Amino acid sequence: MLAGPTIVFAEDDRRVRESVQRGLRLEGYDVVAVADGQQAVDTVMRQEPSLVVLDVMMPVLDGLTACRQLRTLFPALPILMLTARHEVSDRIAGLDAGADDYLVKPFALGELSARVRALLRRSISGADHQLRVGDLTLDPDARHASRAGRDLVLTKTEFDLLELLMFNAGVVLSRDTLYDQIWGIDFDTGSRALDVHITYLRHKTEAGGLPRVVETVRGVGYVIRR
């Protein structure tokens, strides 16, 4: 599998660091794990990743200070903060330091993954460039999609599904992930909404006898291959 977006993950707890790194890599991300804030800043300077995840309490350079430095150097870089503190004031401090989102420990890997995907999708839209996979083209800002030069007339949900699948091209997205990202974590995943919209999306992207692009991975979910 081709490596996906690069994530720098800074966490001084080795077990948490290795567990999250392993989990995110299984989802197709290229994860560089480091043990303190200074290592995070140095790594970002060298690699310019797609996203950074920073724990607040770290040695050498704490997460808030690292966040401020990175925000000055890379204004558009998505940053997610992690902390064991639940106080609102701590969350405010993280956001004021320049973080885009905040997650309180302990957290489920699924929630971290969902927030990562949301931040990456937001940064892609803000970057004002198109997604291209084969003969599929999608412009997140203009909300326009086409295949083989033919415009696709998509509903909002169909467009959002296609955008998510194209952004994660080559990565199999589970049904739960698709429900979380498109309909929200409280949506009834036992419904047939996903299957219905995938059917409509396939009908429109395969019009005129074009080959299938949205593939089913049985027992898991869906993927658009690179």
Tab-separated table of C-alpha atoms in Angstrom:
chain	number	residue	atom	x	y	z
A	1	MET	CA	0.000	0.000	0.000
A	2	LEU	CA	1.230	3.467	-0.871
A	3	ALA	CA	1.931	5.731	2.090
A	4	GLY	CA	-0.782	8.239	2.852
A	5	PRO	CA	-0.440	11.717	4.386
A	6	THR	CA	2.494	12.146	6.768
A	7	ILE	CA	1.684	12.734	10.446
A	8	VAL	CA	4.175	13.771	13.128
A	9	PHE	CA	2.991	12.366	16.472
A	10	ALA	CA	4.664	13.714	19.633
A	11	GLU	CA	4.024	11.807	22.885
A	12	ASP	CA	6.438	11.074	25.727
A	13	ASP	CA	4.609	7.932	26.912
A	14	ARG	CA	6.247	5.170	24.887
A	15	ARG	CA	3.294	2.770	25.079
A	16	VAL	CA	0.816	5.396	23.904
A	17	ARG	CA	3.233	6.592	21.230
A	18	GLU	CA	3.795	3.139	19.786
A	19	SER	CA	0.127	2.150	20.025
A	20	VAL	CA	-1.118	5.247	18.200
A	21	GLN	CA	1.660	5.038	15.617
A	22	ARG	CA	0.739	1.431	14.879
A	23	GLY	CA	-2.985	2.219	14.662
A	24	LEU	CA	-2.591	5.192	12.334
A	25	ARG	CA	-0.194	3.284	10.100
A	26	LEU	CA	-2.799	0.551	9.725
A	27	GLU	CA	-5.143	3.244	8.400
A	28	GLY	CA	-2.643	4.151	5.697
A	29	TYR	CA	-0.829	7.130	7.220
A	30	ASP	CA	2.930	7.622	7.234
A	31	VAL	CA	3.529	8.297	10.942
A	32	VAL	CA	6.729	9.744	12.410
A	33	ALA	CA	6.594	9.315	16.202
A	34	VAL	CA	8.777	11.451	18.504
A	35	ALA	CA	9.129	11.762	22.285
A	36	ASP	CA	9.142	15.518	22.953
A	37	GLY	CA	8.127	18.883	21.576
A	38	GLN	CA	11.563	19.855	20.341
A	39	GLN	CA	11.833	16.670	18.309
A	40	ALA	CA	8.410	17.465	16.870
A	41	VAL	CA	9.476	20.960	15.776
A	42	ASP	CA	12.742	19.664	14.304
A	43	THR	CA	10.940	16.876	12.423
A	44	VAL	CA	8.340	19.246	10.997
A	45	MET	CA	11.104	21.580	9.839
A	46	ARG	CA	12.721	18.692	7.930
A	47	GLN	CA	9.663	16.926	6.539
A	48	GLU	CA	6.788	19.456	6.425
A	49	PRO	CA	4.093	16.846	7.203
A	50	SER	CA	0.376	17.003	6.484
A	51	LEU	CA	-0.594	17.179	10.169
A	52	VAL	CA	0.920	17.249	13.674
A	53	VAL	CA	-0.443	15.677	16.865
A	54	LEU	CA	1.085	17.103	20.076
A	55	ASP	CA	0.731	15.941	23.646
A	56	VAL	CA	0.658	18.924	26.033
A	57	MET	CA	2.855	17.562	28.833
A	58	MET	CA	6.226	16.610	27.317
A	59	PRO	CA	9.876	17.035	28.325
A	60	VAL	CA	12.420	19.397	26.695
A	61	LEU	CA	9.696	21.443	25.009
A	62	ASP	CA	6.049	21.180	26.074
A	63	GLY	CA	3.246	20.819	23.573
A	64	LEU	CA	1.866	24.346	23.955
A	65	THR	CA	5.255	25.942	23.277
A	66	ALA	CA	5.865	23.607	20.344
A	67	CYS	CA	2.424	24.483	18.995
A	68	ARG	CA	3.142	28.229	19.160
A	69	GLN	CA	6.451	27.773	17.350
A	70	LEU	CA	4.925	25.605	14.633
A	71	ARG	CA	1.981	27.939	14.129
A	72	THR	CA	4.410	30.836	13.559
A	73	LEU	CA	6.506	28.828	11.113
A	74	PHE	CA	3.650	27.016	9.345
A	75	PRO	CA	0.397	29.015	9.605
A	76	ALA	CA	-1.645	26.510	7.589
A	77	LEU	CA	-0.350	23.314	9.256
A	78	PRO	CA	-3.183	21.361	10.971
A	79	ILE	CA	-2.344	20.772	14.663
A	80	LEU	CA	-4.224	18.514	17.082
A	81	MET	CA	-3.482	18.764	20.820
A	82	LEU	CA	-3.733	15.896	23.323
A	83	THR	CA	-3.966	16.330	27.085
A	84	ALA	CA	-4.926	14.444	30.235
A	85	ARG	CA	-6.487	17.602	31.656
A	86	HIS	CA	-10.233	18.117	31.436
A	87	GLU	CA	-10.496	21.767	32.505
A	88	VAL	CA	-11.988	24.165	29.971
A	89	SER	CA	-9.145	26.613	30.666
A	90	ASP	CA	-6.606	24.031	29.451
A	91	ARG	CA	-8.535	23.516	26.238
A	92	ILE	CA	-8.701	27.264	25.711
A	93	ALA	CA	-4.927	27.500	26.271
A	94	GLY	CA	-4.325	24.911	23.568
A	95	LEU	CA	-6.573	26.642	21.072
A	96	ASP	CA	-5.040	30.017	21.897
A	97	ALA	CA	-1.599	28.514	21.235
A	98	GLY	CA	-2.742	27.817	17.686
A	99	ALA	CA	-4.167	24.283	17.814
A	100	ASP	CA	-6.986	23.476	15.401
A	101	ASP	CA	-8.548	20.817	17.592
A	102	TYR	CA	-8.239	19.341	21.082
A	103	LEU	CA	-8.664	15.776	22.363
A	104	VAL	CA	-8.738	14.781	26.039
A	105	LYS	CA	-7.074	11.595	27.294
A	106	PRO	CA	-7.918	8.799	27.555
A	107	PHE	CA	-9.272	8.655	24.022
A	108	ALA	CA	-10.350	5.939	21.626
A	109	LEU	CA	-8.128	5.495	18.588
A	110	GLY	CA	-11.246	5.705	16.444
A	111	GLU	CA	-12.021	9.203	17.709
A	112	LEU	CA	-8.433	10.338	17.151
A	113	SER	CA	-8.557	8.937	13.619
A	114	ALA	CA	-11.841	10.709	12.908
A	115	ARG	CA	-10.434	14.054	14.081
A	116	VAL	CA	-7.292	13.517	12.006
A	117	ARG	CA	-9.371	12.838	8.907
A	118	ALA	CA	-11.544	15.880	9.545
A	119	LEU	CA	-8.519	18.175	9.919
A	120	LEU	CA	-6.871	16.769	6.803
A	121	ARG	CA	-10.039	17.180	4.760
A	122	ARG	CA	-10.393	20.746	5.996
A	123	SER	CA	-6.791	21.536	5.041
A	124	ILE	CA	-7.247	20.009	1.578
A	125	SER	CA	-10.312	22.194	0.966
A	126	GLY	CA	-8.492	25.273	2.201
A	127	ALA	CA	-5.521	24.600	-0.051
A	128	ASP	CA	-7.623	25.346	-3.154
A	129	HIS	CA	-6.464	22.425	-5.275
A	130	GLN	CA	-8.184	19.524	-6.886
A	131	LEU	CA	-8.175	15.833	-6.054
A	132	ARG	CA	-7.378	13.523	-8.959
A	133	VAL	CA	-7.518	9.744	-9.062
A	134	GLY	CA	-7.285	8.270	-12.550
A	135	ASP	CA	-9.908	9.979	-14.718
A	136	LEU	CA	-11.791	11.252	-11.644
A	137	THR	CA	-11.378	14.923	-10.699
A	138	LEU	CA	-12.903	16.690	-7.720
A	139	ASP	CA	-12.660	20.334	-6.641
A	140	PRO	CA	-13.573	20.616	-2.926
A	141	ASP	CA	-13.999	24.395	-3.027
A	142	ALA	CA	-16.119	24.604	-6.168
A	143	ARG	CA	-18.023	21.441	-5.139
A	144	HIS	CA	-17.504	20.131	-8.658
A	145	ALA	CA	-16.633	16.615	-9.779
A	146	SER	CA	-16.105	15.027	-13.173
A	147	ARG	CA	-15.046	11.751	-14.703
A	148	ALA	CA	-13.388	11.361	-18.089
A	149	GLY	CA	-14.233	14.998	-18.795
A	150	ARG	CA	-17.944	14.563	-18.030
A	151	ASP	CA	-19.508	16.538	-15.172
A	152	LEU	CA	-21.021	14.499	-12.340
A	153	VAL	CA	-24.271	15.816	-10.899
A	154	LEU	CA	-24.022	14.733	-7.266
A	155	THR	CA	-26.079	15.348	-4.158
A	156	LYS	CA	-24.290	16.802	-1.126
A	157	THR	CA	-23.934	13.373	0.493
A	158	GLU	CA	-22.715	11.747	-2.729
A	159	PHE	CA	-20.140	14.516	-3.189
A	160	ASP	CA	-18.954	14.200	0.424
A	161	LEU	CA	-18.594	10.421	0.040
A	162	LEU	CA	-16.628	10.756	-3.184
A	163	GLU	CA	-14.388	13.445	-1.666
A	164	LEU	CA	-13.624	11.285	1.387
A	165	LEU	CA	-12.880	8.204	-0.721
A	166	MET	CA	-10.691	10.137	-3.178
A	167	PHE	CA	-8.752	11.890	-0.426
A	168	ASN	CA	-8.037	8.464	1.089
A	169	ALA	CA	-7.424	6.773	-2.284
A	170	GLY	CA	-5.778	3.401	-1.781
A	171	VAL	CA	-6.964	3.191	1.843
A	172	VAL	CA	-9.930	0.949	2.674
A	173	LEU	CA	-12.402	2.987	4.739
A	174	SER	CA	-14.593	0.973	7.071
A	175	ARG	CA	-18.349	1.391	7.146
A	176	ASP	CA	-18.118	2.875	10.648
A	177	THR	CA	-15.562	5.431	9.467
A	178	LEU	CA	-17.765	6.466	6.551
A	179	TYR	CA	-20.795	6.800	8.791
A	180	ASP	CA	-18.792	8.830	11.342
A	181	GLN	CA	-17.384	11.218	8.748
A	182	ILE	CA	-20.461	11.687	6.569
A	183	TRP	CA	-23.395	11.336	8.949
A	184	GLY	CA	-21.844	11.750	12.415
A	185	ILE	CA	-20.939	9.353	15.203
A	186	ASP	CA	-24.513	9.224	16.578
A	187	PHE	CA	-26.048	8.065	13.295
A	188	ASP	CA	-27.649	4.611	13.220
A	189	THR	CA	-25.002	2.520	11.457
A	190	GLY	CA	-27.570	-0.263	11.096
A	191	SER	CA	-29.411	1.743	8.469
A	192	ARG	CA	-29.034	1.226	4.717
A	193	ALA	CA	-28.105	4.873	4.042
A	194	LEU	CA	-24.495	4.129	3.119
A	195	ASP	CA	-25.358	1.289	0.738
A	196	VAL	CA	-28.010	3.396	-0.980
A	197	HIS	CA	-25.679	6.354	-1.521
A	198	ILE	CA	-22.826	4.132	-2.720
A	199	THR	CA	-25.237	2.617	-5.281
A	200	TYR	CA	-26.238	6.088	-6.510
A	201	LEU	CA	-22.590	7.187	-6.619
A	202	ARG	CA	-21.617	4.141	-8.650
A	203	HIS	CA	-24.489	4.675	-11.060
A	204	LYS	CA	-23.286	8.223	-11.761
A	205	THR	CA	-19.547	7.502	-11.933
A	206	GLU	CA	-20.044	4.437	-14.159
A	207	ALA	CA	-22.473	6.057	-16.613
A	208	GLY	CA	-21.730	5.292	-20.260
A	209	GLY	CA	-20.108	1.961	-19.443
A	210	LEU	CA	-17.098	3.341	-17.536
A	211	PRO	CA	-15.356	0.806	-15.241
A	212	ARG	CA	-16.110	0.709	-11.534
A	213	VAL	CA	-14.027	2.983	-9.293
A	214	VAL	CA	-15.735	2.587	-5.899
A	215	GLU	CA	-14.841	-0.951	-4.859
A	216	THR	CA	-16.345	-3.023	-2.061
A	217	VAL	CA	-14.029	-4.754	0.389
A	218	ARG	CA	-16.252	-7.426	1.873
A	219	GLY	CA	-16.651	-7.294	5.601
A	220	VAL	CA	-14.760	-3.995	5.836
A	221	GLY	CA	-15.972	-1.116	3.696
A	222	TYR	CA	-15.111	0.719	0.475
A	223	VAL	CA	-12.075	2.044	-1.383
A	224	ILE	CA	-11.063	3.921	-4.511
A	225	ARG	CA	-7.827	2.405	-5.794
A	226	ARG	CA	-5.021	4.622	-7.047
